[in-house]
PDB file of C-alpha atoms in Angstrom:
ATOM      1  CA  UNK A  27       0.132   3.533 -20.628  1.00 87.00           C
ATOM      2  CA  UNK A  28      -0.321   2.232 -16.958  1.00 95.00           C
ATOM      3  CA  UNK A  29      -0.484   4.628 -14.150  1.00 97.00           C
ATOM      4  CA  UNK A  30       2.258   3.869 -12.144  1.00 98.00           C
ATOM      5  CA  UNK A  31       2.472   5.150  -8.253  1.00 98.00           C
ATOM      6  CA  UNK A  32       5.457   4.851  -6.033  1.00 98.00           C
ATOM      7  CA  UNK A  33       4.559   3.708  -2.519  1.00 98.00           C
ATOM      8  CA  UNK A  34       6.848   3.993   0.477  1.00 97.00           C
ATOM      9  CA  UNK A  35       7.848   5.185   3.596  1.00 96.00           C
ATOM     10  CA  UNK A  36      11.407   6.525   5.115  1.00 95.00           C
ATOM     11  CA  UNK A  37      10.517   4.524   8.033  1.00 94.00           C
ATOM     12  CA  UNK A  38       9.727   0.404   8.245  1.00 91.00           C
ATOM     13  CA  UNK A  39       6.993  -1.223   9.892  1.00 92.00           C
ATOM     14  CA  UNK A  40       4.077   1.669   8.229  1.00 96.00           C
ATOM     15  CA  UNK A  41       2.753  -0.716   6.364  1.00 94.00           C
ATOM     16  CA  UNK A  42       3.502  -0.321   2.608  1.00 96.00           C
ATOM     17  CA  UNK A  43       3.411  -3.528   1.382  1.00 95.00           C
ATOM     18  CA  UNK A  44       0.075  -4.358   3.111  1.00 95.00           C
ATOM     19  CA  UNK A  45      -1.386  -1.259   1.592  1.00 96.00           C
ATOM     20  CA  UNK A  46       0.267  -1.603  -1.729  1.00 96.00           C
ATOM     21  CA  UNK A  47      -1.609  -5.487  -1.728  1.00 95.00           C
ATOM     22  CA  UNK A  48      -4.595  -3.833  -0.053  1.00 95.00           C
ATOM     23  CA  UNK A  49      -4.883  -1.414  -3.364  1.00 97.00           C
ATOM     24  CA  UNK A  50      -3.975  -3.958  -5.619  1.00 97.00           C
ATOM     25  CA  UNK A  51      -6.541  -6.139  -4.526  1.00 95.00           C
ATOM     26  CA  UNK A  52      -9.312  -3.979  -4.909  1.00 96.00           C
ATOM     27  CA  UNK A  53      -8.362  -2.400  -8.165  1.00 97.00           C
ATOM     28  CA  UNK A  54      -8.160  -5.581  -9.212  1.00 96.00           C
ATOM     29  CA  UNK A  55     -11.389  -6.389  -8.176  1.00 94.00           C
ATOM     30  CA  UNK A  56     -12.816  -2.690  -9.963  1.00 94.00           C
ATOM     31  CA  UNK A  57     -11.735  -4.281 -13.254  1.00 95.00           C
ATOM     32  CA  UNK A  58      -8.330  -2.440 -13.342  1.00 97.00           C
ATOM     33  CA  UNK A  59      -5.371  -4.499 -14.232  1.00 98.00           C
ATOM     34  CA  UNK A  60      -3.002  -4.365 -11.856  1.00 98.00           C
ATOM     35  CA  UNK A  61       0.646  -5.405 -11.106  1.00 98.00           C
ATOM     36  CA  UNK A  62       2.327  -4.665  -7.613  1.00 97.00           C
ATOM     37  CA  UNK A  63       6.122  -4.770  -8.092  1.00 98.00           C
ATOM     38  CA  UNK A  64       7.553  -6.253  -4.690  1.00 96.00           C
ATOM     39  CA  UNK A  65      10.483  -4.124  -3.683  1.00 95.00           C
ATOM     40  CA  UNK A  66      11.647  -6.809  -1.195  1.00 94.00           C
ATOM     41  CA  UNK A  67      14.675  -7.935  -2.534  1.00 94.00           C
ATOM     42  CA  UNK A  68      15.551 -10.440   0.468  1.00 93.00           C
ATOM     43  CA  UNK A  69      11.908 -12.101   1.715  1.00 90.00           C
ATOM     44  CA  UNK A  70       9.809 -11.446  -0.946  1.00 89.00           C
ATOM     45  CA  UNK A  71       6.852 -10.290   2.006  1.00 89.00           C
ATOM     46  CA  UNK A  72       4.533  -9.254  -0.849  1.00 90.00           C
ATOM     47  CA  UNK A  73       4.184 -12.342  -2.434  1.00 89.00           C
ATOM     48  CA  UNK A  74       3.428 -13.769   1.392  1.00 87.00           C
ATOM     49  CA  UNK A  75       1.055 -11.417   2.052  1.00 88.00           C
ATOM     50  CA  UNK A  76      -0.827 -11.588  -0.928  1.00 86.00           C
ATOM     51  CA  UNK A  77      -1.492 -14.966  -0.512  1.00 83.00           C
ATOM     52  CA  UNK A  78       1.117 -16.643  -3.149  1.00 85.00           C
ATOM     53  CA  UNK A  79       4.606 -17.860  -1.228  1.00 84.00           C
ATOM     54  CA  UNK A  80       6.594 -19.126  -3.320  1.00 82.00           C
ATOM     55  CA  UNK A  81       5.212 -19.147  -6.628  1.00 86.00           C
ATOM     56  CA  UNK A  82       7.136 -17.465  -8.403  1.00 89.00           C
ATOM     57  CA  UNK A  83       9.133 -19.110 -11.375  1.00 92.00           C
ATOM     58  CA  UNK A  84      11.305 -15.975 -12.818  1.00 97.00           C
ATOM     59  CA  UNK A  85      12.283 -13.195 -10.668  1.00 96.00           C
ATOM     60  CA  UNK A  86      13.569  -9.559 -11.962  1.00 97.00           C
ATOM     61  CA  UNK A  87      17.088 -10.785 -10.695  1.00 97.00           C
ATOM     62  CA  UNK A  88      16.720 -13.191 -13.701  1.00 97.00           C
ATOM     63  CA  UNK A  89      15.459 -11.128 -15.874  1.00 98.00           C
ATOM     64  CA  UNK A  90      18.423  -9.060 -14.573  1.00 97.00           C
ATOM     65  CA  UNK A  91      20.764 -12.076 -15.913  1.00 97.00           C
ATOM     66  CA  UNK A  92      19.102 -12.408 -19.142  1.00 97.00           C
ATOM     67  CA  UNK A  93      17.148 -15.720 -18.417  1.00 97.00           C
ATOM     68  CA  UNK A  94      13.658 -14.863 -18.781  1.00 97.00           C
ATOM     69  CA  UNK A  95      11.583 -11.416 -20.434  1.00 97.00           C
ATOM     70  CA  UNK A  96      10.072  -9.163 -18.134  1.00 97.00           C
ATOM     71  CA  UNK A  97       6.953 -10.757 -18.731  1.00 97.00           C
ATOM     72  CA  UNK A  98       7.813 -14.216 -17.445  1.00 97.00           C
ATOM     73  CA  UNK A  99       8.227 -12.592 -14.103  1.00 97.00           C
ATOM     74  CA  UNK A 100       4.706 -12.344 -13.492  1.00 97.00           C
ATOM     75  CA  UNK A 101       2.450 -14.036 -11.589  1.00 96.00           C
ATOM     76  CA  UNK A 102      -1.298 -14.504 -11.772  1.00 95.00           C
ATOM     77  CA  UNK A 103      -3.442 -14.195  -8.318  1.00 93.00           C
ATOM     78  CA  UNK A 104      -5.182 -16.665  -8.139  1.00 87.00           C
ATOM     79  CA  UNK A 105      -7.703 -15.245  -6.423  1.00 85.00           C
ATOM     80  CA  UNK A 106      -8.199 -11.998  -8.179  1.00 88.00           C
ATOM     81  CA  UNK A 107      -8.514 -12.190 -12.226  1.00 90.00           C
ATOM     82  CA  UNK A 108      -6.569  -8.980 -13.106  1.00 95.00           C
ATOM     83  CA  UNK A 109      -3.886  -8.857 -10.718  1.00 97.00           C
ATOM     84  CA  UNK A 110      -0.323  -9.859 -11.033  1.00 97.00           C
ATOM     85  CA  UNK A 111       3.057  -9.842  -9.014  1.00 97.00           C
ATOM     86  CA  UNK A 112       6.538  -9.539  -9.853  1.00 97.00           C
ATOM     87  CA  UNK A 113       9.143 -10.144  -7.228  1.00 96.00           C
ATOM     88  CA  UNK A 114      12.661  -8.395  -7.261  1.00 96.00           C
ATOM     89  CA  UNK A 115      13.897 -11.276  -4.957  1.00 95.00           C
ATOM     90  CA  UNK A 116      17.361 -11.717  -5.611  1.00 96.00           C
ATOM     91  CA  UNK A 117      17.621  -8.660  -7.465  1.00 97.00           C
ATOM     92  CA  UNK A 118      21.261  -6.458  -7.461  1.00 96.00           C
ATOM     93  CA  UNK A 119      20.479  -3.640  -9.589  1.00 97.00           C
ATOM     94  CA  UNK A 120      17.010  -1.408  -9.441  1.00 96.00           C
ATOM     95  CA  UNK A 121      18.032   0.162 -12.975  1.00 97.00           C
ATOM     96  CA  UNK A 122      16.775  -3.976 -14.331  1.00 98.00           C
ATOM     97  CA  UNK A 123      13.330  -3.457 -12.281  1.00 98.00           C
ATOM     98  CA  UNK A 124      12.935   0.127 -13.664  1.00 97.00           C
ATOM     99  CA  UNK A 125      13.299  -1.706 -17.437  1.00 98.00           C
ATOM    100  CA  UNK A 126      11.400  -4.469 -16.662  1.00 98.00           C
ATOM    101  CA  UNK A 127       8.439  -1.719 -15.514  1.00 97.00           C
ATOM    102  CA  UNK A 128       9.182   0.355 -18.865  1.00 97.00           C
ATOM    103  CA  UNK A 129       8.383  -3.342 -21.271  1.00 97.00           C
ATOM    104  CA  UNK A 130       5.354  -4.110 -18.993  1.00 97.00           C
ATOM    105  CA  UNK A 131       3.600  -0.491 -19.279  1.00 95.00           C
ATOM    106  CA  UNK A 132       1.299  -1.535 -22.232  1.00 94.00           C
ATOM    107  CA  UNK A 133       0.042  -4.713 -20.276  1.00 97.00           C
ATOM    108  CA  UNK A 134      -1.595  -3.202 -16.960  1.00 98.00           C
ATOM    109  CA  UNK A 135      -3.770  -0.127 -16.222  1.00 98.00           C
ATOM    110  CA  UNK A 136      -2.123   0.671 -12.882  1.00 98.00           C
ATOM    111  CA  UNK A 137       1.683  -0.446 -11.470  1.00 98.00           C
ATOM    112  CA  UNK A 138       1.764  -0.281  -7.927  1.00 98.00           C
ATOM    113  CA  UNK A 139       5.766  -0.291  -6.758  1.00 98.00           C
ATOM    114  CA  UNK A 140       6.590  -1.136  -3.497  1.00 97.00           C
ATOM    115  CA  UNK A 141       9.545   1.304  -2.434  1.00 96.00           C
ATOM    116  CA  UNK A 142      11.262  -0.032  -6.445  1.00 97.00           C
ATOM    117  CA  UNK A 143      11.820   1.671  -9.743  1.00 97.00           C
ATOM    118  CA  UNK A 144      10.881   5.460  -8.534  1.00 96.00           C
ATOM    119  CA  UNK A 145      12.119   6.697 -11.215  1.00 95.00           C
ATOM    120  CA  UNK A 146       9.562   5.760 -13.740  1.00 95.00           C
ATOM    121  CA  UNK A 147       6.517   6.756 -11.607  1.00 94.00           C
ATOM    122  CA  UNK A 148       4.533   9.504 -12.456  1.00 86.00           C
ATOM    123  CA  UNK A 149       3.243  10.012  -8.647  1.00 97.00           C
ATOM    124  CA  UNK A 150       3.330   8.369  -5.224  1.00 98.00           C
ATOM    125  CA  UNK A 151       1.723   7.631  -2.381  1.00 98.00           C
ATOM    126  CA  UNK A 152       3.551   8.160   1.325  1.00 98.00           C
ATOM    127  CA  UNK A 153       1.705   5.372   4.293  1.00 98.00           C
ATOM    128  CA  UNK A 154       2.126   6.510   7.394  1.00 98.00           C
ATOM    129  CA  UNK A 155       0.821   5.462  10.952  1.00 97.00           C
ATOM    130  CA  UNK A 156      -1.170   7.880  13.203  1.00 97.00           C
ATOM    131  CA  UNK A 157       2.100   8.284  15.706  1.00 95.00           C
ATOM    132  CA  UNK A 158       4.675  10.793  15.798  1.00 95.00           C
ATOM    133  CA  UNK A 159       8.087   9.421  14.892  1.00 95.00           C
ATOM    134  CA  UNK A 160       5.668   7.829  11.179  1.00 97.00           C
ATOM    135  CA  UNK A 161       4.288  11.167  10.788  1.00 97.00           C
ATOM    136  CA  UNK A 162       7.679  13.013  10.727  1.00 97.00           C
ATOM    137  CA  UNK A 163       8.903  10.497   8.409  1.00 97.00           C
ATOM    138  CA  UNK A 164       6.297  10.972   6.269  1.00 98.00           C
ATOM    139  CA  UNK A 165       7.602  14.876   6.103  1.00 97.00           C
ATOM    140  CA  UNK A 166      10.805  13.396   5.503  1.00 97.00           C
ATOM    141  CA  UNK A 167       9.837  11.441   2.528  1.00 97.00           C
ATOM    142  CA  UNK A 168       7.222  13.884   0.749  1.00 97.00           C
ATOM    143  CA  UNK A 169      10.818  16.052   0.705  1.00 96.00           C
ATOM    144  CA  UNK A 170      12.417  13.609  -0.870  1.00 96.00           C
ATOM    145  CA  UNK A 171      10.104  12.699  -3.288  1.00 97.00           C
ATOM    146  CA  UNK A 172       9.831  16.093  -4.319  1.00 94.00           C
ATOM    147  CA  UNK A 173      13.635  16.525  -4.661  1.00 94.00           C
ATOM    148  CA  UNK A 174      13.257  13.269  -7.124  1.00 93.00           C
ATOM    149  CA  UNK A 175      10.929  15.193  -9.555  1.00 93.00           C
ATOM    150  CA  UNK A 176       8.062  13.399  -8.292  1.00 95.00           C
ATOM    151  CA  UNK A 177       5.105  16.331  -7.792  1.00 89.00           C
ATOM    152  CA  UNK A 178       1.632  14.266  -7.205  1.00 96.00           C
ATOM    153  CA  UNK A 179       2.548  12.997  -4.156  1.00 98.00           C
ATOM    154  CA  UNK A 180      -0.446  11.663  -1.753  1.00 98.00           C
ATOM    155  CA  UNK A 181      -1.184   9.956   1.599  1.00 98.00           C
ATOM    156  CA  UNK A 182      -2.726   6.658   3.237  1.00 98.00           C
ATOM    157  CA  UNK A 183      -2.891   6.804   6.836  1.00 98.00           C
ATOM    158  CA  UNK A 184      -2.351   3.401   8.135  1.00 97.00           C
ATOM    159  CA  UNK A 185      -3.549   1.751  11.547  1.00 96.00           C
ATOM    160  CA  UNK A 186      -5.986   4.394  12.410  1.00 96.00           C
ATOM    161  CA  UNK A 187      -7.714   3.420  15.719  1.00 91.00           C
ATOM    162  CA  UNK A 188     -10.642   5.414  16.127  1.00 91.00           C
ATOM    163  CA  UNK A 189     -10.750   4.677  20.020  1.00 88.00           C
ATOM    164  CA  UNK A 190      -7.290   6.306  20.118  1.00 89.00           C
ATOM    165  CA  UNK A 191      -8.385   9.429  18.077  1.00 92.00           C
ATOM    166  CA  UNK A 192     -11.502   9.779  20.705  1.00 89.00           C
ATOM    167  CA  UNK A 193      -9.114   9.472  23.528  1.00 87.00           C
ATOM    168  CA  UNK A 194      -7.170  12.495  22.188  1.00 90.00           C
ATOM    169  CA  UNK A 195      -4.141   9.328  21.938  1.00 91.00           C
ATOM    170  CA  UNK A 196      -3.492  10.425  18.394  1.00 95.00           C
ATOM    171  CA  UNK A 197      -4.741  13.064  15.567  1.00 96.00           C
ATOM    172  CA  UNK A 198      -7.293  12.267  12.914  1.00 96.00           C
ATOM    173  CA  UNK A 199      -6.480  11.251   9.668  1.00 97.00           C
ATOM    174  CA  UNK A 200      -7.405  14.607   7.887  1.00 97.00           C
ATOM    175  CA  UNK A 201      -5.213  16.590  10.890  1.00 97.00           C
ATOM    176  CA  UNK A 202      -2.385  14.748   9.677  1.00 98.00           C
ATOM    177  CA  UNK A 203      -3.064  15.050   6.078  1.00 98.00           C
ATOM    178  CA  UNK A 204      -3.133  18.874   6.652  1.00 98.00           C
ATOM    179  CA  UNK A 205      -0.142  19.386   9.113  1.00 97.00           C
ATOM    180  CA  UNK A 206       1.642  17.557   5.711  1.00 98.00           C
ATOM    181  CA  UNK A 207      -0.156  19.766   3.391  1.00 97.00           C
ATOM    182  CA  UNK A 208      -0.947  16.144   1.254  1.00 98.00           C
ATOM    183  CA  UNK A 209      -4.107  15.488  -0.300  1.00 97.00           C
ATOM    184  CA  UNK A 210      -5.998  11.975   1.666  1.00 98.00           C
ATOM    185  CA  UNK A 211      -6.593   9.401  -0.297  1.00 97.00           C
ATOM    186  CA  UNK A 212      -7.037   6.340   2.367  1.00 97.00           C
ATOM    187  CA  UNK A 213      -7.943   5.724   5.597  1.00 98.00           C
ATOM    188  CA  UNK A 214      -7.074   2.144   6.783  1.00 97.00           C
ATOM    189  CA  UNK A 215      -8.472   0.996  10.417  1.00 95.00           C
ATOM    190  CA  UNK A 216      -6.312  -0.600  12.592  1.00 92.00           C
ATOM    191  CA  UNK A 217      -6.668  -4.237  11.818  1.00 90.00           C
ATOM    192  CA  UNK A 218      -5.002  -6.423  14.637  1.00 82.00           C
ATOM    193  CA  UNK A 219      -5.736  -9.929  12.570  1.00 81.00           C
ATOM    194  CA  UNK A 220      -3.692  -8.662   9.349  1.00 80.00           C
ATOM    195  CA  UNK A 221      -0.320 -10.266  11.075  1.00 68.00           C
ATOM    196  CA  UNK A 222      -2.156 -13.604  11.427  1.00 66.00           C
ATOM    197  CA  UNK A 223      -2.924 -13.379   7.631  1.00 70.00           C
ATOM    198  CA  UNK A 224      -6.616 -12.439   7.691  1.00 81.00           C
ATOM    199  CA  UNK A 225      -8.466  -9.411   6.245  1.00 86.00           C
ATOM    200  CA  UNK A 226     -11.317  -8.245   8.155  1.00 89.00           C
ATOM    201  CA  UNK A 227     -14.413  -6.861   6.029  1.00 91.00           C
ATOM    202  CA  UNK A 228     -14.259  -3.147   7.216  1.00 92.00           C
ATOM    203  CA  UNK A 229     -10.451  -3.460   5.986  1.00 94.00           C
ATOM    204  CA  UNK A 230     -11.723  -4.683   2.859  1.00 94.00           C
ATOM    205  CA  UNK A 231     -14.284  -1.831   2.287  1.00 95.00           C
ATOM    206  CA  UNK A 232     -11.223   0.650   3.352  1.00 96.00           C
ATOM    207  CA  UNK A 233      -9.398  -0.399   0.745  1.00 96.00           C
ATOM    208  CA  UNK A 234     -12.238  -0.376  -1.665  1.00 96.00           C
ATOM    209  CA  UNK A 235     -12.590   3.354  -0.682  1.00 96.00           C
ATOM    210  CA  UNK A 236      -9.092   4.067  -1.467  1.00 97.00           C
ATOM    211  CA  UNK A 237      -9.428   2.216  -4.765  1.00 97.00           C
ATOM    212  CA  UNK A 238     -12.234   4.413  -6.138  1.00 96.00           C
ATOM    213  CA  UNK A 239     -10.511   7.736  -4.817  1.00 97.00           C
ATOM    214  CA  UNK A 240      -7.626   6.476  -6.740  1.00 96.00           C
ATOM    215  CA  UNK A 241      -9.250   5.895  -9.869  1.00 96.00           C
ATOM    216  CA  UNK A 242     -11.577   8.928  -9.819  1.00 94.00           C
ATOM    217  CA  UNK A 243     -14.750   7.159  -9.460  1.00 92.00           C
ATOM    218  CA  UNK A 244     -15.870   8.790  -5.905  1.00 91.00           C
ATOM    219  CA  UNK A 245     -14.141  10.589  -3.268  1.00 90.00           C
ATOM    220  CA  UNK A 246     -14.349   8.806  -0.017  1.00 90.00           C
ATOM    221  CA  UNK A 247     -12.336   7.748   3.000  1.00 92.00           C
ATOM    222  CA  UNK A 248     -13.270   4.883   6.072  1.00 91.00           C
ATOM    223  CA  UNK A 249     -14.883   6.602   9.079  1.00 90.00           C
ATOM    224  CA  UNK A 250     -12.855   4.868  11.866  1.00 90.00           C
ATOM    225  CA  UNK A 251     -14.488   6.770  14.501  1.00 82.00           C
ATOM    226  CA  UNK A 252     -18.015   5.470  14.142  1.00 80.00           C
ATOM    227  CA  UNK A 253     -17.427   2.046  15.685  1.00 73.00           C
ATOM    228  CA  UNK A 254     -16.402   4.024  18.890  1.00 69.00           C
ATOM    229  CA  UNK A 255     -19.210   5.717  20.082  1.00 70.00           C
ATOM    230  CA  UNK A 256     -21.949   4.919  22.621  1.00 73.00           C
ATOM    231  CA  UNK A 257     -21.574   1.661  24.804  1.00 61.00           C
ATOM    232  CA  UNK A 258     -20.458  -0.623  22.557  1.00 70.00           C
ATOM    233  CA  UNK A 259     -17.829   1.681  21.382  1.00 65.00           C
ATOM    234  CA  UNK A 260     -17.044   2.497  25.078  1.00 66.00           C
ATOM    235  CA  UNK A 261     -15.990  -1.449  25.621  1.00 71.00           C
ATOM    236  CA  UNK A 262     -14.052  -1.473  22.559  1.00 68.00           C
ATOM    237  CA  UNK A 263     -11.901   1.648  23.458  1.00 68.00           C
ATOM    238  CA  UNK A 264     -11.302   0.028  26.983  1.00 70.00           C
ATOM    239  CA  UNK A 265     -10.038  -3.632  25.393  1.00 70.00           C
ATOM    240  CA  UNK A 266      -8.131  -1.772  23.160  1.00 68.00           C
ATOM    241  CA  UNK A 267      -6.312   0.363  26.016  1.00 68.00           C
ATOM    242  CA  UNK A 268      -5.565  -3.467  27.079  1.00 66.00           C
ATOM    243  CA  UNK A 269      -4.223  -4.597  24.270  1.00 61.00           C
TER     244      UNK A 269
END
């Protein structure tokens, strides 16, 4: 049986789907098969940032219609052996993704579900940015998760600029973690290239961190405050301010 993990946000813009293909990616990588379930019912943004536009063949709103098995919806990275997709593009009802999810179980070692088919995950994670308005969504959402039965609820912190944090600009990622009273499990830098479509290596190695927290293997989040100290780290905080 797969472990699958809800991962959302109340608010848009936190970045779920980057950090649900972020996770994916490197479990994949670990050896873990892994399928991300792309929530997006109207651009399909996962499959776009993950490197495969347009490839897929079946959708869950076919499999909705009865044209295809759950397993014809997937699609093989192919970049990364042991991960798959499966867009809901097109999709009208989320109780077809939730089945679809239930027939795959037995195929994949993890499920990652971008903001779809809640009810059949066994925990979640909530991504939130460093700022205020994310942060109180984040509250928002752990309620409601915990309303919906789900317990193991966890966080990423998202866009964490550790310039900001030394300028007192915004709180650290284990601050926020404890004013929510949710265990850390990531810490993603702020990574101003991921709109253009690149993936810088200390992005990478985040997400490689979050992968082994999430699988048990070690217990470890990005420093983002390193890069920010002495003089070199006193230039970057000042371009940054520019930015």
């Amino acid at each position: 049986m797969a472990v699958k993990i809800y991962m959302t946000n109340l608010k848009g813009g936190t970045g779920v789907t980057t950090c649900c293909i972020g996770l994916g990616l490197a479990l994949a990588m670990t050896g873990e098969r892994t399928l991300i379930v792309d929530g997006d019912r109207y651009a399909a943004n996962a499959l776009s940032i993950c490197g495969c536009p347009n490839m897929q063949f079946y959708t869950l709103a076919d499999y909705e219609k009865g044209a295809c098995r759950a397993k014809q919806t997937l699609i093989p990275h192919h970049r990364a052996a042991n991960l798959s997709l499966s867009s809901s593009l097109g999709l009208s009802d989320e109780k077809f993704a939730e089945a679809a999810v239930e027939e795959l179980d037995g195929l994949f070692d993890y499920i990652l579900l971008d903001n779809i088919a809640k009810k059949k995950c066994n925990s979640a994670v909530i991504v939130t940015e460093p700022h205020i308005p994310s942060v109180k969504s984040a509250d928002a959402c752990k309620a409601m998760l915990t309303d919906s039965g789900i317990k193991n609820v966890s966080l990423f912190v998202n866009k964490l600029n550790g310039g900001q944090i030394i300028n007192g600009d915004v709180m650290t990622a284990q601050e926020i973690a404890a004013l929510l009273r949710l265990p850390l499990k990531a810490v993603i830098p702020e990574d101003l290239s991921l709109p253009l479509g690149k993936w810088k290596k200390t992005t990478l190695k985040a997400f490689k961190a979050a992968a082994e927290t999430i699988t048990g293997k070690k217990e470890y989040v990005c420093n983002v405050l390193k890069p920010y100290f002495g003089f070199n780290g006193f230039i970057k905080r000042k371009v940054r301010d520019r930015l």
